[in-house]
Amino acid sequence: QVHLVESGGGSVQAGGSLTLSCAVSEYTSTKFMLWFRQAPGKEREGVAVIITGSGTTKYADSVTGRFTLSQDGAKNTIYLQMNSLKPDDTAIYYCAARTAQTVATRLLLSPNAYTYWGQGTQVTVSS
């Protein structure tokens, strides 16, 4: 069983930055870690994923160049550095973990491919 706890959300003006953290129990058992978000009335959107063994990352087009996902295995934590924030980035942000060894490439950013989810942290970007 993997437990995930997000933190770091808040309110910021457009153009600002925030860093989200996700504390992960049983971190060594995870193979893929995902950040996804859900805005009111919208579908869940995977924004960034990391393959924990290699450190390889992949980003949604909507955040490429602005968001950076990193991991600190010693602290059992992953981070999402968010720069140049826009009002459209307003959402609840969640981290999720997958412990299976493989996943289809097309599902890397799909929240439904991840077994364990955190409770989420709110990010609000004002114009």
C-alpha positions as CSV (number, residue, x, y, z in Angstrom):
1,Q,0.0,0.0,0.0
2,V,1.4,3.4,-1.0
3,H,0.2,6.5,0.7
4,L,0.6,9.9,-0.9
5,V,0.3,13.4,0.7
6,E,0.5,16.5,-1.4
7,S,1.4,20.0,-0.1
8,G,2.4,23.4,-1.3
9,G,-0.7,24.6,-3.0
10,G,-2.0,28.1,-2.7
11,S,-3.0,31.3,-4.5
12,V,-0.8,33.2,-6.8
13,Q,-1.0,35.8,-9.4
14,A,-0.6,35.0,-13.1
15,G,3.1,34.8,-13.9
16,G,4.0,33.6,-10.5
17,S,5.4,30.3,-9.3
18,L,4.6,27.5,-6.9
19,T,6.3,24.3,-5.9
20,L,4.1,21.3,-5.0
21,S,5.4,18.4,-2.9
22,C,4.2,14.8,-2.7
23,A,5.4,12.7,0.2
24,V,5.4,9.0,-0.7
25,S,5.4,6.0,1.6
26,E,7.0,2.9,0.1
27,Y,8.7,5.1,-2.5
28,T,11.1,2.3,-3.5
29,S,8.1,0.2,-4.7
30,T,6.9,2.9,-7.1
31,K,7.8,2.7,-10.8
32,F,6.0,5.7,-12.2
33,M,4.9,8.9,-10.4
34,L,2.3,11.2,-11.9
35,W,1.1,14.7,-11.2
36,F,-2.4,15.4,-12.6
37,R,-5.0,18.1,-12.1
38,Q,-8.7,18.6,-12.2
39,A,-10.4,21.9,-12.7
40,P,-14.1,22.4,-11.9
41,G,-16.2,21.0,-14.7
42,K,-13.2,19.6,-16.6
43,E,-11.7,16.2,-17.1
44,R,-8.7,15.1,-15.2
45,E,-5.5,16.0,-17.0
46,G,-2.1,14.4,-16.5
47,V,0.5,17.1,-16.5
48,A,3.8,15.4,-15.7
49,V,5.2,11.9,-15.0
50,I,8.5,10.5,-13.9
51,I,9.9,7.0,-14.3
52,T,11.4,6.7,-10.8
53,G,14.2,4.3,-11.8
54,S,15.6,6.3,-14.6
55,G,14.4,9.8,-13.7
56,T,13.0,10.2,-17.2
57,T,10.2,12.7,-17.3
58,K,7.3,13.5,-19.7
59,Y,5.1,16.5,-19.8
60,A,1.7,17.5,-21.2
61,D,1.9,20.0,-24.0
62,S,0.0,22.5,-21.8
63,V,2.8,22.7,-19.2
64,T,6.0,21.9,-21.2
65,G,8.6,24.6,-20.6
66,R,6.8,25.9,-17.5
67,F,6.5,22.9,-15.1
68,T,9.4,20.7,-13.9
69,L,8.9,17.4,-12.1
70,S,11.7,16.1,-9.9
71,Q,12.3,13.4,-7.3
72,D,14.3,13.1,-4.1
73,G,14.5,9.4,-3.3
74,A,16.3,10.2,0.0
75,K,13.3,12.2,1.1
76,N,10.7,9.9,-0.5
77,T,9.3,13.0,-2.2
78,I,8.5,14.2,-5.6
79,Y,8.1,17.9,-6.6
80,L,6.3,19.9,-9.2
81,Q,7.9,23.3,-9.8
82,M,5.4,25.5,-11.6
83,N,6.5,28.7,-13.2
84,S,4.8,31.3,-15.4
85,L,1.5,30.2,-14.0
86,K,-1.7,31.1,-15.9
87,P,-5.3,31.3,-14.7
88,D,-6.0,28.1,-16.8
89,D,-3.6,26.3,-14.4
90,T,-6.2,26.7,-11.6
91,A,-7.2,23.2,-10.4
92,I,-6.8,20.7,-7.6
93,Y,-3.4,19.0,-8.2
94,Y,-2.9,15.4,-7.3
95,C,0.0,13.0,-7.2
96,A,-0.4,9.4,-8.1
97,A,1.8,6.3,-8.0
98,R,2.0,3.1,-10.1
99,T,4.0,0.1,-8.9
100,A,3.6,-2.1,-11.9
101,Q,6.8,-2.5,-13.9
102,T,5.4,-1.3,-17.2
103,V,2.7,0.9,-18.7
104,A,1.8,1.6,-22.3
105,T,3.3,4.8,-23.5
106,R,-0.1,6.3,-24.3
107,L,-1.1,5.8,-20.7
108,L,1.9,7.5,-19.0
109,L,-0.1,10.7,-18.4
110,S,-3.4,8.9,-17.8
111,P,-4.5,9.1,-14.1
112,N,-6.6,6.0,-14.5
113,A,-3.4,4.0,-15.0
114,Y,-2.2,4.8,-11.5
115,T,-3.4,2.8,-8.5
116,Y,-2.6,5.1,-5.7
117,W,-3.7,8.8,-5.5
118,G,-3.3,11.5,-2.9
119,Q,-5.9,13.8,-1.6
120,G,-4.9,16.8,-3.7
121,T,-3.9,20.3,-3.1
122,Q,-5.6,23.4,-4.5
123,V,-3.8,25.8,-6.8
124,T,-5.5,29.1,-7.7
125,V,-4.0,31.5,-10.2
126,S,-5.6,34.9,-10.5
127,S,-5.3,37.2,-13.5
